[in-house]
Coordinates of C-alpha atoms in Angstrom, one line a residue:
M183 CA 12.9 18.3 41.9
A184 CA 15.3 19.0 44.7
T185 CA 15.0 21.3 47.2
L186 CA 17.3 23.9 49.0
P187 CA 17.7 23.7 52.8
P188 CA 16.2 26.7 54.4
A189 CA 19.1 30.0 55.0
D190 CA 20.6 29.8 58.5
S191 CA 20.3 33.6 58.5
S192 CA 18.1 36.2 57.1
P193 CA 18.5 37.6 53.6
G194 CA 18.2 41.2 54.6
Q195 CA 21.4 40.9 57.0
P196 CA 24.9 40.8 55.7
L197 CA 27.3 38.2 56.9
S198 CA 30.2 38.4 59.2
P199 CA 33.4 38.1 58.4
E200 CA 33.5 34.9 60.5
D201 CA 30.4 33.5 59.1
E202 CA 31.8 34.5 55.3
E203 CA 34.8 32.8 56.0
A204 CA 33.1 29.5 57.1
S205 CA 30.8 29.6 54.3
L206 CA 33.4 29.7 51.6
D207 CA 34.8 26.6 50.2
E208 CA 38.9 26.1 48.5
Y209 CA 37.3 27.2 45.3
D210 CA 36.0 30.3 46.5
L211 CA 38.7 31.3 48.4
Y212 CA 41.0 30.5 45.1
S213 CA 38.9 32.7 43.4
L214 CA 39.3 35.8 45.3
G215 CA 43.1 34.9 45.3
H216 CA 43.8 34.4 42.0
P217 CA 46.0 37.2 40.3
Y218 CA 44.1 37.1 37.2
V219 CA 40.7 37.9 38.6
A220 CA 40.4 41.6 37.4
G221 CA 41.7 41.4 34.2
G222 CA 39.1 38.8 32.9
G223 CA 39.1 40.5 29.4
R224 CA 42.4 39.5 28.2
K225 CA 41.8 35.8 29.4
G226 CA 45.1 35.2 31.2
R227 CA 47.2 36.8 28.3
T228 CA 49.7 39.7 28.8
K229 CA 49.0 43.3 27.6
R230 CA 50.6 43.0 24.3
E231 CA 49.5 39.7 24.0
A232 CA 46.2 40.7 23.9
A233 CA 46.9 44.2 21.9
A234 CA 48.4 41.7 19.5
N235 CA 45.1 39.6 19.1
T236 CA 42.6 42.5 18.8
N237 CA 40.4 43.0 15.9
R238 CA 40.5 46.5 15.5
P239 CA 38.1 48.5 13.1
S240 CA 39.6 49.6 9.6
P241 CA 40.5 53.6 9.8
G242 CA 39.1 53.9 6.2
G243 CA 35.5 52.4 7.6
H244 CA 33.4 50.1 5.6
E245 CA 36.3 49.8 2.4
R246 CA 34.9 46.7 1.0
K247 CA 31.5 47.7 1.3
L248 CA 32.0 50.9 -0.8
V249 CA 34.0 49.4 -3.4
T250 CA 31.2 46.6 -4.0
K251 CA 28.4 49.3 -4.2
F252 CA 30.4 51.0 -6.6
Q253 CA 31.5 48.6 -8.7
N254 CA 28.1 47.7 -8.8
S255 CA 26.4 51.1 -10.0
E256 CA 29.3 51.5 -12.6
R257 CA 28.3 47.6 -13.7
K258 CA 24.3 49.0 -13.7
K259 CA 25.4 51.8 -15.5
A260 CA 27.2 50.3 -18.4
Q261 CA 24.3 47.7 -19.0
R262 CA 22.1 50.8 -19.6

């Protein structure tokens, strides 16, 4: 099992801006400066594309379930 090297600073104290910049690699800097970081819910799509490809609930509710229950109840009534 690999062990981690000891931390340079105590865990209770925040890093200064200079120390924080030194600890970031190129991928961290890219993530901080990338324009799509805040809009993670759209996965890089425009608002129009995201709105067009969204599952929206049916305004009528659970129509298929209600119709199936009604049909089954009518079928049972006819069998009696």
